[in-house]
GROMACS .gro file of C-alpha atoms in nm:
model
  441
    1MET     CA    1   0.001  -0.002   0.001
    2SER     CA    2   0.298   0.237   0.027
    3GLU     CA    3   0.271   0.392   0.375
    4LYS     CA    4  -0.097   0.473   0.373
    5PHE     CA    5  -0.271   0.802   0.296
    6SER     CA    6  -0.382   0.951   0.629
    7ALA     CA    7  -0.620   1.245   0.651
    8ALA     CA    8  -0.332   1.492   0.679
    9MET     CA    9  -0.103   1.285   0.457
   10LYS     CA   10   0.103   1.178   0.752
   11THR     CA   11   0.346   0.894   0.739
   12ALA     CA   12   0.378   0.666   1.030
   13ASP     CA   13   0.700   0.465   1.057
   14ALA     CA   14   0.834   0.212   1.312
   15ILE     CA   15   1.135  -0.024   1.382
   16GLY     CA   16   1.241  -0.286   1.638
   17SER     CA   17   1.461  -0.585   1.663
   18SER     CA   18   1.612  -0.809   1.405
   19GLU     CA   19   1.734  -1.167   1.375
   20SER     CA   20   1.957  -1.361   1.138
   21ALA     CA   21   2.013  -1.718   1.023
   22ALA     CA   22   2.132  -1.920   0.741
   23GLY     CA   23   1.990  -2.112   0.448
   24SER     CA   24   2.008  -2.236   0.098
   25HIS     CA   25   1.792  -2.359  -0.186
   26ARG     CA   26   1.778  -2.604  -0.474
   27ARG     CA   27   1.497  -2.619  -0.727
   28LYS     CA   28   1.392  -2.670  -1.090
   29ARG     CA   29   1.469  -2.376  -1.308
   30HIS     CA   30   1.240  -2.201  -1.552
   31ARG     CA   31   1.432  -2.242  -1.873
   32ASN     CA   32   1.505  -1.936  -2.089
   33PRO     CA   33   1.304  -1.992  -2.402
   34GLY     CA   34   1.561  -1.799  -2.609
   35PRO     CA   35   1.527  -1.494  -2.830
   36THR     CA   36   1.182  -1.370  -2.943
   37ASN     CA   37   1.184  -1.021  -3.071
   38PRO     CA   38   1.479  -0.838  -2.927
   39GLY     CA   39   1.423  -0.515  -3.119
   40SER     CA   40   1.107  -0.408  -2.933
   41ARG     CA   41   1.054  -0.279  -2.584
   42HIS     CA   42   0.700  -0.419  -2.609
   43SER     CA   43   0.787  -0.744  -2.775
   44ASN     CA   44   0.578  -1.054  -2.745
   45PRO     CA   45   0.802  -1.290  -2.543
   46LYS     CA   46   0.687  -1.641  -2.465
   47ARG     CA   47   0.482  -1.653  -2.152
   48ARG     CA   48   0.386  -1.913  -1.896
   49ARG     CA   49   0.081  -1.871  -1.681
   50THR     CA   50   0.148  -1.882  -1.310
   51THR     CA   51  -0.148  -1.790  -1.092
   52GLY     CA   52  -0.482  -1.616  -1.086
   53VAL     CA   53  -0.803  -1.690  -1.280
   54GLY     CA   54  -1.109  -1.471  -1.224
   55ASP     CA   55  -0.893  -1.184  -1.101
   56GLY     CA   56  -0.654  -1.206  -1.395
   57THR     CA   57  -0.350  -1.417  -1.465
   58ARG     CA   58   0.016  -1.333  -1.412
   59GLN     CA   59   0.271  -1.495  -1.641
   60TRP     CA   60   0.645  -1.544  -1.658
   61VAL     CA   61   0.803  -1.347  -1.939
   62TYR     CA   62   1.163  -1.404  -2.042
   63THR     CA   63   1.450  -1.208  -2.185
   64PRO     CA   64   1.500  -1.220  -2.565
   65ARG     CA   65   1.870  -1.260  -2.501
   66ASP     CA   66   2.026  -1.605  -2.506
   67LEU     CA   67   2.124  -1.656  -2.141
   68SER     CA   68   2.130  -2.037  -2.156
   69SER     CA   69   2.500  -2.027  -2.048
   70LEU     CA   70   2.399  -1.881  -1.712
   71LYS     CA   71   2.340  -2.205  -1.526
   72ASP     CA   72   2.349  -2.074  -1.177
   73ARG     CA   73   2.018  -1.891  -1.102
   74PHE     CA   74   1.800  -1.778  -0.818
   75THR     CA   75   1.461  -1.604  -0.785
   76VAL     CA   76   1.387  -1.293  -0.577
   77VAL     CA   77   1.040  -1.170  -0.473
   78SER     CA   78   0.968  -0.822  -0.345
   79TYR     CA   79   0.628  -0.777  -0.190
   80ASN     CA   80   0.453  -0.502   0.007
   81ILE     CA   81   0.198  -0.734   0.178
   82LEU     CA   82  -0.024  -0.457   0.330
   83GLY     CA   83   0.015  -0.429   0.703
   84VAL     CA   84  -0.282  -0.543   0.913
   85ASP     CA   85  -0.288  -0.219   1.111
   86ASN     CA   86  -0.271  -0.008   0.794
   87ALA     CA   87  -0.556  -0.197   0.635
   88SER     CA   88  -0.777  -0.134   0.936
   89LYS     CA   89  -0.678   0.230   0.993
   90HIS     CA   90  -0.727   0.333   0.627
   91SER     CA   91  -1.055   0.170   0.536
   92ASP     CA   92  -1.136   0.459   0.299
   93LEU     CA   93  -0.878   0.318   0.060
   94TYR     CA   94  -1.065  -0.014   0.038
   95HIS     CA   95  -1.436   0.081   0.028
   96LYS     CA   96  -1.475  -0.124  -0.292
   97VAL     CA   97  -1.298  -0.427  -0.143
   98ALA     CA   98  -1.510  -0.695   0.025
   99PRO     CA   99  -1.422  -0.714   0.400
  100LYS     CA  100  -1.340  -1.084   0.368
  101HIS     CA  101  -1.060  -0.999   0.126
  102LEU     CA  102  -0.899  -0.780   0.401
  103SER     CA  103  -0.896  -1.052   0.661
  104TRP     CA  104  -0.536  -1.127   0.758
  105GLU     CA  105  -0.617  -1.492   0.827
  106LYS     CA  106  -0.724  -1.534   0.467
  107ARG     CA  107  -0.466  -1.295   0.316
  108LYS     CA  108  -0.168  -1.473   0.471
  109LYS     CA  109  -0.284  -1.802   0.321
  110ARG     CA  110  -0.320  -1.639  -0.024
  111ILE     CA  111   0.031  -1.483   0.013
  112HIS     CA  112   0.170  -1.823   0.095
  113LYS     CA  113  -0.016  -1.993  -0.193
  114GLU     CA  114   0.103  -1.734  -0.444
  115LEU     CA  115   0.466  -1.751  -0.333
  116ARG     CA  116   0.474  -2.125  -0.374
  117HIS     CA  117   0.403  -2.073  -0.751
  118TYR     CA  118   0.729  -1.877  -0.790
  119LYS     CA  119   0.958  -2.106  -0.593
  120PRO     CA  120   1.164  -1.810  -0.477
  121SER     CA  121   1.511  -1.825  -0.321
  122ILE     CA  122   1.486  -1.490  -0.140
  123LEU     CA  123   1.182  -1.298  -0.021
  124CYS     CA  124   1.179  -0.922   0.059
  125PHE     CA  125   0.863  -0.809   0.239
  126GLN     CA  126   0.748  -0.460   0.331
  127GLU     CA  127   0.468  -0.357   0.570
  128VAL     CA  128   0.527  -0.658   0.786
  129ASP     CA  129   0.346  -0.638   1.122
  130ARG     CA  130   0.279  -1.010   1.167
  131PHE     CA  131   0.632  -1.147   1.129
  132ASP     CA  132   0.571  -1.457   1.342
  133ASP     CA  133   0.279  -1.559   1.121
  134LEU     CA  134   0.498  -1.533   0.809
  135ALA     CA  135   0.781  -1.718   0.977
  136ASP     CA  136   0.549  -2.006   1.072
  137LEU     CA  137   0.405  -2.039   0.726
  138LEU     CA  138   0.734  -2.000   0.534
  139GLY     CA  139   0.922  -2.219   0.780
  140LYS     CA  140   0.717  -2.510   0.652
  141ASP     CA  141   0.880  -2.457   0.314
  142GLY     CA  142   1.233  -2.431   0.448
  143TYR     CA  143   1.268  -2.050   0.484
  144ILE     CA  144   1.415  -1.858   0.771
  145GLY     CA  145   1.404  -1.484   0.803
  146THR     CA  146   1.503  -1.164   0.977
  147TYR     CA  147   1.290  -0.863   1.061
  148LYS     CA  148   1.341  -0.496   1.134
  149ARG     CA  149   1.050  -0.299   1.281
  150ARG     CA  150   1.016   0.068   1.227
  151THR     CA  151   1.096   0.318   1.504
  152GLY     CA  152   0.813   0.525   1.643
  153GLU     CA  153   0.455   0.421   1.698
  154ALA     CA  154   0.381   0.217   1.385
  155ARG     CA  155   0.420  -0.162   1.417
  156ASP     CA  156   0.526  -0.265   1.068
  157GLY     CA  157   0.866  -0.305   0.919
  158CYS     CA  158   1.082  -0.492   0.657
  159ALA     CA  159   1.165  -0.861   0.648
  160ILE     CA  160   1.390  -1.080   0.439
  161PHE     CA  161   1.352  -1.463   0.414
  162TRP     CA  162   1.576  -1.713   0.242
  163LYS     CA  163   1.592  -2.089   0.187
  164GLU     CA  164   1.771  -2.293   0.454
  165GLU     CA  165   1.914  -2.572   0.245
  166ASN     CA  166   2.286  -2.518   0.236
  167ARG     CA  167   2.285  -2.273  -0.057
  168PHE     CA  168   2.230  -1.932   0.105
  169THR     CA  169   2.420  -1.865   0.423
  170LEU     CA  170   2.386  -1.534   0.604
  171LEU     CA  171   2.729  -1.375   0.653
  172GLN     CA  172   2.629  -1.029   0.775
  173GLN     CA  173   2.321  -0.819   0.835
  174GLU     CA  174   2.285  -0.443   0.870
  175ASP     CA  175   1.968  -0.278   1.003
  176ILE     CA  176   1.916   0.084   0.889
  177GLU     CA  177   1.712   0.313   1.111
  178PHE     CA  178   1.666   0.636   0.921
  179ARG     CA  179   1.570   0.810   1.245
  180GLN     CA  180   1.943   0.807   1.335
  181PHE     CA  181   1.997   1.042   1.034
  182GLY     CA  182   1.701   1.267   1.113
  183LEU     CA  183   1.507   1.103   0.831
  184ARG     CA  184   1.184   0.980   1.000
  185ASP     CA  185   1.098   0.635   1.127
  186ASN     CA  186   1.138   0.427   0.814
  187VAL     CA  187   1.382   0.136   0.804
  188ALA     CA  188   1.572  -0.082   0.560
  189LEU     CA  189   1.761  -0.410   0.574
  190LEU     CA  190   2.083  -0.526   0.410
  191CYS     CA  191   2.198  -0.889   0.415
  192ALA     CA  192   2.516  -1.039   0.277
  193PHE     CA  193   2.484  -1.410   0.182
  194LYS     CA  194   2.736  -1.673   0.088
  195VAL     CA  195   2.586  -1.843  -0.215
  196SER     CA  196   2.690  -2.199  -0.288
  197HIS     CA  197   2.674  -2.319  -0.646
  198ASP     CA  198   2.343  -2.468  -0.760
  199HIS     CA  199   2.442  -2.805  -0.899
  200SER     CA  200   2.087  -2.892  -0.997
  201ASN     CA  201   2.117  -2.668  -1.305
  202CYS     CA  202   2.464  -2.780  -1.413
  203ASN     CA  203   2.550  -3.075  -1.634
  204ASP     CA  204   2.878  -3.149  -1.461
  205ALA     CA  205   2.919  -3.014  -1.111
  206ARG     CA  206   3.283  -3.134  -1.103
  207SER     CA  207   3.371  -2.891  -1.384
  208GLN     CA  208   3.289  -2.597  -1.158
  209THR     CA  209   3.587  -2.418  -1.011
  210ALA     CA  210   3.607  -2.347  -0.642
  211GLU     CA  211   3.543  -1.977  -0.712
  212SER     CA  212   3.222  -2.043  -0.900
  213GLN     CA  213   3.090  -2.261  -0.617
  214CYS     CA  214   3.108  -1.974  -0.372
  215ARG     CA  215   2.966  -1.626  -0.435
  216THR     CA  216   2.855  -1.334  -0.228
  217LEU     CA  217   2.513  -1.179  -0.279
  218ILE     CA  218   2.408  -0.854  -0.110
  219VAL     CA  219   2.027  -0.814  -0.077
  220GLY     CA  220   1.870  -0.485   0.026
  221ASN     CA  221   1.510  -0.423   0.127
  222ILE     CA  222   1.357  -0.078   0.186
  223HIS     CA  223   1.022   0.089   0.252
  224MET     CA  224   1.062   0.458   0.185
  225LEU     CA  225   0.858   0.744   0.331
  226PHE     CA  226   0.522   0.797   0.158
  227ASN     CA  227   0.464   1.173   0.207
  228PRO     CA  228   0.505   1.324  -0.141
  229ASN     CA  229   0.571   1.669   0.004
  230ARG     CA  230   0.892   1.560   0.178
  231GLY     CA  231   1.121   1.507  -0.119
  232ASP     CA  232   1.414   1.606   0.110
  233ILE     CA  233   1.346   1.315   0.340
  234LYS     CA  234   1.292   1.076   0.051
  235LEU     CA  235   1.626   1.172  -0.115
  236GLY     CA  236   1.800   1.146   0.216
  237GLN     CA  237   1.664   0.792   0.278
  238ILE     CA  238   1.760   0.658  -0.062
  239ARG     CA  239   2.104   0.829  -0.042
  240VAL     CA  240   2.177   0.664   0.296
  241PHE     CA  241   2.048   0.325   0.176
  242LEU     CA  242   2.262   0.326  -0.136
  243GLU     CA  243   2.568   0.443   0.061
  244LYS     CA  244   2.523   0.160   0.315
  245ALA     CA  245   2.477  -0.098   0.032
  246LYS     CA  246   2.799   0.027  -0.131
  247VAL     CA  247   3.000   0.000   0.189
  248LEU     CA  248   2.867  -0.352   0.257
  249SER     CA  249   2.940  -0.463  -0.102
  250GLN     CA  250   3.296  -0.334  -0.077
  251GLY     CA  251   3.356  -0.571   0.218
  252TYR     CA  252   3.301  -0.868  -0.017
  253LYS     CA  253   3.507  -0.840  -0.330
  254ASN     CA  254   3.317  -0.878  -0.660
  255SER     CA  255   2.990  -0.929  -0.483
  256SER     CA  256   2.654  -0.911  -0.662
  257LEU     CA  257   2.375  -0.680  -0.545
  258VAL     CA  258   1.992  -0.686  -0.549
  259ILE     CA  259   1.796  -0.396  -0.406
  260SER     CA  260   1.420  -0.413  -0.380
  261GLY     CA  261   1.128  -0.259  -0.199
  262ASP     CA  262   0.850  -0.003  -0.196
  263PHE     CA  263   1.022   0.321  -0.299
  264ASN     CA  264   0.703   0.532  -0.297
  265SER     CA  265   0.828   0.691  -0.622
  266MET     CA  266   0.700   0.674  -0.980
  267PRO     CA  267   0.915   0.566  -1.278
  268GLN     CA  268   0.914   0.927  -1.408
  269SER     CA  269   1.043   1.071  -1.087
  270ALA     CA  270   1.372   1.217  -0.972
  271ILE     CA  271   1.410   0.930  -0.723
  272TYR     CA  272   1.396   0.683  -1.008
  273GLN     CA  273   1.646   0.890  -1.211
  274PHE     CA  274   1.882   0.899  -0.922
  275LEU     CA  275   1.876   0.516  -0.892
  276THR     CA  276   1.970   0.483  -1.259
  277SER     CA  277   2.234   0.762  -1.270
  278SER     CA  278   2.548   0.862  -1.087
  279GLU     CA  279   2.443   1.209  -0.967
  280LEU     CA  280   2.136   1.422  -0.899
  281ASP     CA  281   2.118   1.802  -0.891
  282ILE     CA  282   1.880   1.866  -0.603
  283LEU     CA  283   1.784   2.224  -0.689
  284ALA     CA  284   1.667   2.117  -1.041
  285TYR     CA  285   1.363   1.960  -0.879
  286ASP     CA  286   1.061   2.073  -0.688
  287ARG     CA  287   1.084   1.919  -0.338
  288LYS     CA  288   0.713   1.837  -0.331
  289LYS     CA  289   0.729   1.646  -0.665
  290ILE     CA  290   1.053   1.449  -0.616
  291SER     CA  291   0.863   1.118  -0.609
  292GLY     CA  292   0.616   1.194  -0.891
  293GLN     CA  293   0.327   1.070  -0.680
  294ILE     CA  294  -0.022   1.193  -0.759
  295GLU     CA  295  -0.295   1.165  -0.495
  296LEU     CA  296  -0.628   1.155  -0.677
  297PRO     CA  297  -0.913   0.917  -0.721
  298VAL     CA  298  -0.812   0.658  -0.988
  299ARG     CA  299  -1.102   0.762  -1.211
  300GLN     CA  300  -0.940   1.109  -1.237
  301LEU     CA  301  -0.590   0.983  -1.288
  302PRO     CA  302  -0.514   0.916  -1.662
  303PHE     CA  303  -0.176   0.751  -1.699
  304SER     CA  304  -0.083   1.000  -1.965
  305ALA     CA  305  -0.091   1.262  -1.690
  306GLN     CA  306   0.158   1.078  -1.473
  307SER     CA  307   0.462   1.246  -1.615
  308ASP     CA  308   0.736   1.399  -1.412
  309ASN     CA  309   0.668   1.771  -1.388
  310SER     CA  310   0.915   1.821  -1.108
  311ARG     CA  311   1.229   1.868  -1.311
  312THR     CA  312   1.354   2.191  -1.455
  313PRO     CA  313   1.404   2.158  -1.838
  314LYS     CA  314   1.777   2.148  -1.922
  315SER     CA  315   1.745   2.463  -2.132
  316MET     CA  316   1.623   2.648  -1.820
  317ALA     CA  317   1.842   2.473  -1.560
  318ASN     CA  318   2.087   2.758  -1.536
  319HIS     CA  319   1.817   3.023  -1.503
  320LEU     CA  320   1.535   2.864  -1.298
  321ARG     CA  321   1.617   2.687  -0.974
  322TYR     CA  322   1.379   2.557  -0.708
  323LYS     CA  323   1.401   2.701  -0.357
  324TRP     CA  324   1.501   2.463  -0.083
  325THR     CA  325   1.581   2.568   0.275
  326ALA     CA  326   1.932   2.500   0.406
  327GLU     CA  327   1.790   2.231   0.637
  328GLU     CA  328   1.604   2.056   0.353
  329ILE     CA  329   1.923   2.049   0.148
  330ARG     CA  330   2.118   1.911   0.443
  331LEU     CA  331   1.862   1.632   0.492
  332ALA     CA  332   1.871   1.539   0.123
  333ALA     CA  333   2.245   1.564   0.075
  334GLY     CA  334   2.369   1.469   0.420
  335THR     CA  335   2.583   1.785   0.459
  336TRP     CA  336   2.541   2.156   0.468
  337GLY     CA  337   2.574   2.352   0.144
  338CYS     CA  338   2.596   2.057  -0.089
  339THR     CA  339   2.329   2.069  -0.363
  340SER     CA  340   2.399   1.740  -0.540
  341ILE     CA  341   2.407   1.375  -0.438
  342GLN     CA  342   2.600   1.086  -0.584
  343ASN     CA  343   2.508   0.723  -0.650
  344HIS     CA  344   2.821   0.509  -0.682
  345LEU     CA  345   2.625   0.190  -0.756
  346LYS     CA  346   2.556   0.106  -1.121
  347LEU     CA  347   2.202  -0.032  -1.098
  348SER     CA  348   1.950  -0.154  -1.352
  349SER     CA  349   1.579  -0.226  -1.313
  350ALA     CA  350   1.494  -0.593  -1.345
  351TYR     CA  351   1.152  -0.542  -1.506
  352ARG     CA  352   1.281  -0.278  -1.748
  353GLY     CA  353   1.538  -0.536  -1.857
  354ILE     CA  354   1.269  -0.786  -1.961
  355PRO     CA  355   1.042  -0.670  -2.246
  356GLY     CA  356   0.674  -0.686  -2.171
  357ASN     CA  357   0.367  -0.569  -2.367
  358ARG     CA  358   0.160  -0.250  -2.382
  359ASP     CA  359  -0.109  -0.396  -2.150
  360THR     CA  360   0.131  -0.412  -1.858
  361ARG     CA  361   0.431  -0.185  -1.930
  362ASP     CA  362   0.488   0.188  -1.984
  363ASN     CA  363   0.703   0.326  -2.266
  364ASN     CA  364   1.023   0.273  -2.067
  365GLY     CA  365   0.946  -0.090  -1.982
  366GLU     CA  366   0.840  -0.051  -1.622
  367PRO     CA  367   0.510  -0.195  -1.498
  368LEU     CA  368   0.211   0.034  -1.541
  369ALA     CA  369   0.088  -0.044  -1.196
  370THR     CA  370   0.227  -0.229  -0.896
  371SER     CA  371  -0.022  -0.080  -0.646
  372TYR     CA  372  -0.395  -0.011  -0.663
  373HIS     CA  373  -0.651   0.125  -0.417
  374SER     CA  374  -0.919   0.393  -0.422
  375LYS     CA  375  -0.676   0.687  -0.430
  376PHE     CA  376  -0.384   0.549  -0.634
  377MET     CA  377  -0.297   0.330  -0.925
  378GLY     CA  378   0.066   0.326  -1.037
  379THR     CA  379   0.415   0.190  -0.993
  380VAL     CA  380   0.617   0.243  -0.674
  381ASP     CA  381   0.780  -0.103  -0.630
  382TYR     CA  382   1.106  -0.203  -0.796
  383ILE     CA  383   1.380  -0.469  -0.809
  384TRP     CA  384   1.722  -0.326  -0.895
  385HIS     CA  385   2.043  -0.524  -0.965
  386SER     CA  386   2.412  -0.481  -1.032
  387SER     CA  387   2.585  -0.572  -1.355
  388ALA     CA  388   2.708  -0.901  -1.202
  389LEU     CA  389   2.353  -1.031  -1.235
  390ALA     CA  390   2.132  -1.070  -1.543
  391PRO     CA  391   1.751  -1.089  -1.529
  392VAL     CA  392   1.638  -1.405  -1.702
  393GLY     CA  393   1.265  -1.370  -1.650
  394VAL     CA  394   1.002  -1.180  -1.446
  395VAL     CA  395   0.643  -1.244  -1.351
  396ASP     CA  396   0.453  -0.972  -1.528
  397THR     CA  397   0.198  -0.753  -1.356
  398LEU     CA  398  -0.171  -0.733  -1.437
  399PRO     CA  399  -0.316  -0.524  -1.728
  400LEU     CA  400  -0.487  -0.203  -1.623
  401ASN     CA  401  -0.827  -0.316  -1.751
  402ILE     CA  402  -0.813  -0.615  -1.518
  403LEU     CA  403  -0.719  -0.398  -1.223
  404LYS     CA  404  -0.994  -0.148  -1.290
  405ARG     CA  405  -1.244  -0.432  -1.328
  406LEU     CA  406  -1.151  -0.552  -0.981
  407GLY     CA  407  -1.220  -0.203  -0.839
  408GLY     CA  408  -0.924  -0.224  -0.607
  409LEU     CA  409  -0.690  -0.455  -0.425
  410PRO     CA  410  -0.679  -0.682  -0.227
  411SER     CA  411  -0.910  -0.925  -0.415
  412LYS     CA  412  -1.007  -1.288  -0.405
  413LYS     CA  413  -0.674  -1.394  -0.560
  414TRP     CA  414  -0.434  -1.110  -0.478
  415ALA     CA  415  -0.368  -1.067  -0.107
  416SER     CA  416  -0.235  -0.711  -0.092
  417ASP     CA  417  -0.300  -0.371  -0.246
  418HIS     CA  418   0.046  -0.418  -0.406
  419LEU     CA  419   0.139  -0.682  -0.656
  420SER     CA  420   0.445  -0.893  -0.585
  421LEU     CA  421   0.750  -0.841  -0.807
  422VAL     CA  422   0.929  -1.159  -0.908
  423CYS     CA  423   1.259  -1.192  -1.096
  424GLU     CA  424   1.480  -1.490  -1.179
  425PHE     CA  425   1.848  -1.386  -1.197
  426GLY     CA  426   2.154  -1.552  -1.340
  427PHE     CA  427   2.509  -1.491  -1.216
  428VAL     CA  428   2.710  -1.327  -1.496
  429ASN     CA  429   3.049  -1.366  -1.334
  430ASP     CA  430   3.158  -1.717  -1.245
  431ALA     CA  431   3.454  -1.596  -1.046
  432ASN     CA  432   3.267  -1.411  -0.772
  433CYS     CA  433   3.452  -1.554  -0.469
  434ILE     CA  434   3.798  -1.401  -0.473
  435ASP     CA  435   3.822  -1.253  -0.128
  436ASP     CA  436   3.856  -1.518   0.140
  437ARG     CA  437   3.614  -1.327   0.352
  438SER     CA  438   3.327  -1.398   0.107
  439CYS     CA  439   3.359  -1.765   0.178
  440SER     CA  440   3.385  -1.749   0.552
  441LEU     CA  441   3.132  -1.740   0.831
   0.00000   0.00000   0.00000
């Protein structure tokens, strides 16, 4: 749901304790069907139905690139599961949703059922306020997890689960409390995993070198502030998150990186641009439009209107600058007087890297909608990755006409007001275990 709309557009955030453990995973792989139509952003790749009937179907779509040589693969899910407290406190967002579809007892079972279709290796959840329930359900399938509750009064937080079968072993965990940086009560999680080679997808395990049998994977999970007016806080949160991910990655030489979560930012926004670039000029943007969010009833929200109007055109950049207070600039940049922020991670969007079709994707390849309730329909959830990983396939989102027909989420099939994002990755570099530390506990 993206930190829910309160009457005064307040954002409630909260954190608590965390745990860690180890795990691994072995499974059948979804084979890359090979090239289809590589020249089109909206190509028609081969699809395989996964789940959903009356409420629409979601299908695996695969890259048109030939990635058959990438034998070692794993699947990541990012899912804002709609906190129980948020669902009850913001009933105005779900007035078209049958009360039975909001029941946590039923929703948690639908979440579990949906996830089993994807056979994920790693799960990143946001808006978790019933961690023990998730741990009990997922524990039956061999997952263990860690949780970070938000600071402040809210009870939800972020959780990461992984398979406990001698493939993924937790090496290090870092909990990020943005309150420590004066950036509200949101939180994020970073985990470093030792990844053993998946022999189930390799013809001859003996041919694998010692290096290829041991890799380090950094996984990040974040739920950013909702409040569209506080672009300074949003920029500060994503800046800190990326800086922490960079430092952790540097501790494990040649590590791979996956970052996912609810970023409460649209694909046309400055936040999105910052994630895909190396630097952002803060004063070129309107602080209140940094995330590109539009709060209007869905019937008044044509997608053609969801463009980023927050940025100063390049031709005017030297003449027109937005006004930020010194404190707002400090929160965004982390230091006084600095009006630009840097992103030293070279990240790509997983869904943008897999061609979809016009029913589910925008002109840049991102999903048209990952979240839908009475006041919002759009994309705020993402999975990002480093160049050491290649997206092999994703589970596409639902067409807009299907979502509008439902009238809102959750529904009979879909357990949250967000859709899960699912991506299967392949390791590009087979020599990802050079530093001794990346193989040690």
